[in-house]
XYZ file of C-alpha atoms in Angstrom:
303
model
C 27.948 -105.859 22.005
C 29.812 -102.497 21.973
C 30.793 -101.651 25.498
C 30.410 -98.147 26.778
C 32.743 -96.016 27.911
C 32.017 -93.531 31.292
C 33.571 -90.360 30.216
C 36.318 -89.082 32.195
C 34.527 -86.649 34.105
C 37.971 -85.104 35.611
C 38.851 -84.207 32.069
C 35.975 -82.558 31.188
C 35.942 -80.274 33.958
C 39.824 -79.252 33.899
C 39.050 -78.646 30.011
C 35.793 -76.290 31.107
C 38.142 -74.792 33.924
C 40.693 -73.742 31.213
C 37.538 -71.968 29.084
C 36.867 -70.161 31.969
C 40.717 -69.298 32.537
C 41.436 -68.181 29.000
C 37.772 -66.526 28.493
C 38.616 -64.009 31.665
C 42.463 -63.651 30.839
C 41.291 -62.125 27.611
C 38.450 -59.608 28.979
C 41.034 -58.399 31.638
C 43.695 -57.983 28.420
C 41.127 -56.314 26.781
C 40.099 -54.361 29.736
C 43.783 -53.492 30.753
C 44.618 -52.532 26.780
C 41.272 -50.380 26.669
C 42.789 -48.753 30.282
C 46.155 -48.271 28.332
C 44.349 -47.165 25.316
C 42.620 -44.298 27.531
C 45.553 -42.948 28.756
C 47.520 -42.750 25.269
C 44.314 -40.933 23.982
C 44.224 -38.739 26.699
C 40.750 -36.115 26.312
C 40.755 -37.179 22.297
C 37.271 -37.385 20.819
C 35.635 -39.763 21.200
C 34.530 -40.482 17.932
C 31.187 -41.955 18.799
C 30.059 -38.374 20.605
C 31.630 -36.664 17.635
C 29.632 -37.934 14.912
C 26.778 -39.732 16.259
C 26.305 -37.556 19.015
C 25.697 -34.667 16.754
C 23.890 -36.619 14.334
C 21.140 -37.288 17.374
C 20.885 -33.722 17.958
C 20.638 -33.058 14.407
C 18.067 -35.780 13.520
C 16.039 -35.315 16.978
C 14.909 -31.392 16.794
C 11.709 -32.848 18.680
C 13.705 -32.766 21.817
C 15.979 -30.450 23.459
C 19.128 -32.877 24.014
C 20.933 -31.380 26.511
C 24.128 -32.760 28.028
C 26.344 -36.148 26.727
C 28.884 -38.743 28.449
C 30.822 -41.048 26.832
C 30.811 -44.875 27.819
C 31.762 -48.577 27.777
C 35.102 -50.179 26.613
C 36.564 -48.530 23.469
C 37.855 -52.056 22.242
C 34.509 -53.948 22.948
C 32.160 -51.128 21.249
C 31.647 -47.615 22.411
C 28.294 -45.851 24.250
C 27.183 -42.299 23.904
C 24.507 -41.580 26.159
C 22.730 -38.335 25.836
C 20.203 -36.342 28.346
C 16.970 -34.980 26.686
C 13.976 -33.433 27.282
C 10.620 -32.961 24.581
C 11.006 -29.507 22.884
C 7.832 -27.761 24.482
C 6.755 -23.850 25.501
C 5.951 -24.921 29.075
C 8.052 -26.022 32.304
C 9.845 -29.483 31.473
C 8.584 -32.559 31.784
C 11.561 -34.452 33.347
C 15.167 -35.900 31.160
C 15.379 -38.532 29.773
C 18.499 -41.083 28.819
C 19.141 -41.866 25.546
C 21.880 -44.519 24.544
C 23.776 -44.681 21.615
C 25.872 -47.996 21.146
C 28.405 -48.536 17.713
C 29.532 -51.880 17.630
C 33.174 -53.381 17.289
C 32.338 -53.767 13.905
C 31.059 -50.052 13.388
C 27.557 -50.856 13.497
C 25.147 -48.086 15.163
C 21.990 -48.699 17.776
C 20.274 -45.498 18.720
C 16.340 -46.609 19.866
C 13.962 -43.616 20.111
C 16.440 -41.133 17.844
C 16.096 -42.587 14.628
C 12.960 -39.904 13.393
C 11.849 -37.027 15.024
C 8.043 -37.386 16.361
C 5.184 -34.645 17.530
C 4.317 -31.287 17.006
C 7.764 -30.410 15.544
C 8.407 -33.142 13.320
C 5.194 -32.746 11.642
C 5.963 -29.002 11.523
C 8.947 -29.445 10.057
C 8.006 -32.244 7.579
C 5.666 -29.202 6.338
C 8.449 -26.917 5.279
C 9.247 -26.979 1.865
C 10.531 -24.281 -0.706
C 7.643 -22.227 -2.508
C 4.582 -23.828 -0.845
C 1.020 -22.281 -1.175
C 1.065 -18.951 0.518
C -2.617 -18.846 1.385
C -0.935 -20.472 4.617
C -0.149 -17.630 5.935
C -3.472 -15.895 6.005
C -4.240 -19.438 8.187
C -1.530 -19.211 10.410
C -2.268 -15.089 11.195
C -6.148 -16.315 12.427
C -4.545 -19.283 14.409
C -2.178 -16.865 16.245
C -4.231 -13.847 16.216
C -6.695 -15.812 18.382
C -4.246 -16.359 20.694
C -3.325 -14.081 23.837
C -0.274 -12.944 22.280
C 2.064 -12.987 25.622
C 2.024 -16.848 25.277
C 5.516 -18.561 24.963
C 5.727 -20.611 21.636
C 8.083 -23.412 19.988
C 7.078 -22.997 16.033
C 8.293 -23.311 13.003
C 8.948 -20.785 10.485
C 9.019 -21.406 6.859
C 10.549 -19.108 4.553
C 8.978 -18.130 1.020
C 12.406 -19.146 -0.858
C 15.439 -20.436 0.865
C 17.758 -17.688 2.624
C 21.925 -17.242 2.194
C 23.746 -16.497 5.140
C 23.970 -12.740 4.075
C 20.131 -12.568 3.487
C 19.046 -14.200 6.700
C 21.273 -11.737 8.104
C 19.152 -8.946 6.498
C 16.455 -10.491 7.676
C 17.230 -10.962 11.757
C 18.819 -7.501 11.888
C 15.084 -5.943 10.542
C 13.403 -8.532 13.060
C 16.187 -8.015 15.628
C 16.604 -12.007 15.932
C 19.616 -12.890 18.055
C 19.920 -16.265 17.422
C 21.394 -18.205 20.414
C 20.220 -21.570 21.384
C 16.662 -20.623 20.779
C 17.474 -20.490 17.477
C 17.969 -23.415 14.915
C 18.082 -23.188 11.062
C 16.669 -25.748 9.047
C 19.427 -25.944 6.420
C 17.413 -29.026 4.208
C 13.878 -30.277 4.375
C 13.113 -33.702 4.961
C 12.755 -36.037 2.318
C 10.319 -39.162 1.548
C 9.560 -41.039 -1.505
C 8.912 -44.744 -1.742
C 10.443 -44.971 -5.294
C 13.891 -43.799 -4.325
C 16.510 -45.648 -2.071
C 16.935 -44.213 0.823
C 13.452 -44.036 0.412
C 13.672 -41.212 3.218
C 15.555 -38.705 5.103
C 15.166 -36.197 7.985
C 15.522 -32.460 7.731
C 19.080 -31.348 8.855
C 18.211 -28.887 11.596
C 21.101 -26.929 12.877
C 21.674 -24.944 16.550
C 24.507 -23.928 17.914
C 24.831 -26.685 20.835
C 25.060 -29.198 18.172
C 28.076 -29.940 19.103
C 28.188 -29.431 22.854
C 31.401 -31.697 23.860
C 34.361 -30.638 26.106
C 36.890 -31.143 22.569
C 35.042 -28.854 20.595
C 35.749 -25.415 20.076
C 33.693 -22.715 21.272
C 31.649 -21.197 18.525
C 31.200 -17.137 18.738
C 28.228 -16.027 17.842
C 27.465 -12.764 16.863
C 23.981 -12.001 17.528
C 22.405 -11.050 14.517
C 25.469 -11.933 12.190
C 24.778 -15.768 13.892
C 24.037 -17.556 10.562
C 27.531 -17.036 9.129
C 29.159 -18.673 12.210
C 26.804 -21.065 12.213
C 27.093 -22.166 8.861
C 30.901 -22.547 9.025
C 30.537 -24.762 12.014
C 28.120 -27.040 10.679
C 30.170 -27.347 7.566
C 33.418 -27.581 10.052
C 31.762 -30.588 11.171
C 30.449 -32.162 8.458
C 34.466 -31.890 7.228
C 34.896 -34.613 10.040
C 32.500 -37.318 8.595
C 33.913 -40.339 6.886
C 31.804 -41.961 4.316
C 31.915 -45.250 6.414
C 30.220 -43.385 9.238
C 26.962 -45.278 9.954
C 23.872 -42.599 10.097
C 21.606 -44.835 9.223
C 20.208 -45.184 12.602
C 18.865 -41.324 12.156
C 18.049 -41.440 9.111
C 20.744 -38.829 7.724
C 23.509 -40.023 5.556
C 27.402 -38.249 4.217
C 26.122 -37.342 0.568
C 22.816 -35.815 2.410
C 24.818 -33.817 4.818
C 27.054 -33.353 2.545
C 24.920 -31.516 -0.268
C 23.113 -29.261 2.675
C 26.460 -28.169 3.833
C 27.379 -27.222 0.366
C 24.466 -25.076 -0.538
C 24.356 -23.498 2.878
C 20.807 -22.386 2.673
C 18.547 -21.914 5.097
C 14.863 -23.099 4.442
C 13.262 -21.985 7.756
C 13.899 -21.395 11.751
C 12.830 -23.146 14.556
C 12.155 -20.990 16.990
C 12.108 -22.140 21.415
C 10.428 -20.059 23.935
C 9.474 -17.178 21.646
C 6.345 -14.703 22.821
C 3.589 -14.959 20.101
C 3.855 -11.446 19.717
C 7.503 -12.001 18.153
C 6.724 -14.577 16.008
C 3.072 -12.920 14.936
C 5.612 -9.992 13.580
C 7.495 -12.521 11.170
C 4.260 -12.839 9.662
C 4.140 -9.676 7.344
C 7.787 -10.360 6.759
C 6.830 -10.935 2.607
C 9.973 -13.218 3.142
C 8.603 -15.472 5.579
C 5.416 -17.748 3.863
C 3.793 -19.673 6.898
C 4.119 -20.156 10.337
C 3.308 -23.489 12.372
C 3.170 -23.317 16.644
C 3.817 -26.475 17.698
C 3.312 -25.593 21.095
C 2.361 -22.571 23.446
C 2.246 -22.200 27.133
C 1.833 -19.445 30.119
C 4.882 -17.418 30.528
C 4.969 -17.169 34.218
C 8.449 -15.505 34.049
C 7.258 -12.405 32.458
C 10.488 -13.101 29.689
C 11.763 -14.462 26.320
């Protein structure tokens, strides 16, 4: 009969002891380095607000996303946390946080920004180049049944896609300003089931895209805006890698890419508009339909 050993107890728990030792020795290194790292990079970008920070914004045009911090341990994965509110005409409904986590491995978590939702997404999923301009005849009865000093988020969709130079024709006859109620819808979004990615959201561009302390201030010239603009969204799009992991918005490089490229603009979305400015775009032969995606009192009396 084999005789059973008692196992030495002491050894086992100097042996769990050392775990413990060498486990917390290397968080504090990795802490310590991360501290080290921090001050060698001094206010350097953090990469994760850079890219994926903008990317939200871009992917997200549901919601105003206002301010950003950066996060967590550089060597152990990196947090960008932005502050957001829905996009609506009326007072705001309270912030909310929104994380986004990339992994040591360059991996990207973003719950809740992946596809737009709402009013505006489904307003925007409408725009599309050289769609059926009875629309518009719809859209005048919608807002002409309106009282006309309401304040309006919507959605306007051009009849063909705009250049830089034309759109500039076409806010100096409307006396558009742009500014950050302003965005410009510089691709459509994109869904087919036979196609891999089998969908994509519409790049929608404002000028606090890329609201972070490191980036440059953009001058924008009132009704010249879309040139600017343009060269800052295809400034940043210049700072992409191919590696970069969009996936969680839906967007990827050769999308961004391509919109960049062409630098046309297939529509606005307009914040905090009165009706009666956006009823004007309306005989605009330029502009083909208009969607409100939401209108409130203006108890300020303003724009």
């Amino acid at each position: 009969m084999l005789e059973t050993r008692e196992p030495d107890w002491a050894h086992v728990a100097w042996s769990v002891v050392k775990v413990l030792v060498v486990t917390t020795a290397l968080f504090l290194a990795s802490s310590v380095a991360d501290r080290v790292l921090w001050l060698f990079i001094g206010s350097s970008p953090d990469p994760t607000a850079m890219v994926y920070g903008t990317a939200a914004r871009i992917a997200n045009p549901d919601k105003r996303l206002l301010y950003g911090w950066s996060g967590g341990s550089w060597l152990l994965g990196r947090t960008y946390t932005l502050q957001g509110e829905p996009r609506r005409a009326g007072p705001s409904t309270g912030r909310t946080q929104y994380k986004i986590t990339e992994s040591v491995f360059g991996s990207v978590s973003a719950p809740f920004l992946d596809v737009p939702s709402g009013s505006v997404a489904k307003a925007i999923d409408s725009v599309e180049s050289g769609s059926d301009p009875a629309q518009k005849d719809q859209a005048r009865e919608i807002i002409d049944a309106l009282p006309q000093t309401l304040k309006t988020v919507a959605v306007v969709e051009f009849a063909r896609e705009m250049t830089s130079e034309q759109l500039m024709a076409f806010n100096r006859t409307h006396k558009i300003c742009g500014g950050p109620d302003v965005s410009y819808i510089y691709d459509p979004s994109f869904a087919d089931d036979s196609s891999d990615p089998d969908s994509m959201n519409a790049v929608v561009w404002n000028r606090g895209m890329t609201r972070h302390d490191y980036m440059p201030e953009v001058q924008y010239q009132c009704e010249n805006e879309p040139i600017p603009a343009l060269e800052e969204f295809r400034r940043w799009v210049g700072l992409l890698d191919e590696g970069d992991d969009l996936y969680a918005f839906e967007l990827d490089h050769g999308w961004l890419t391509r919109a960049a490229k062409e630098g046309v603009v297939y529509g606005l979305l307009v914040d905090g508009w009165k009706l009666s400015d956006v009823r004007r775009l309306l005989d605009d032969p330029r502009v083909n339909t208009i969607y409100l995606t939401d209108v409130a009192h203006d108890i300020s009396g303003t724009r």
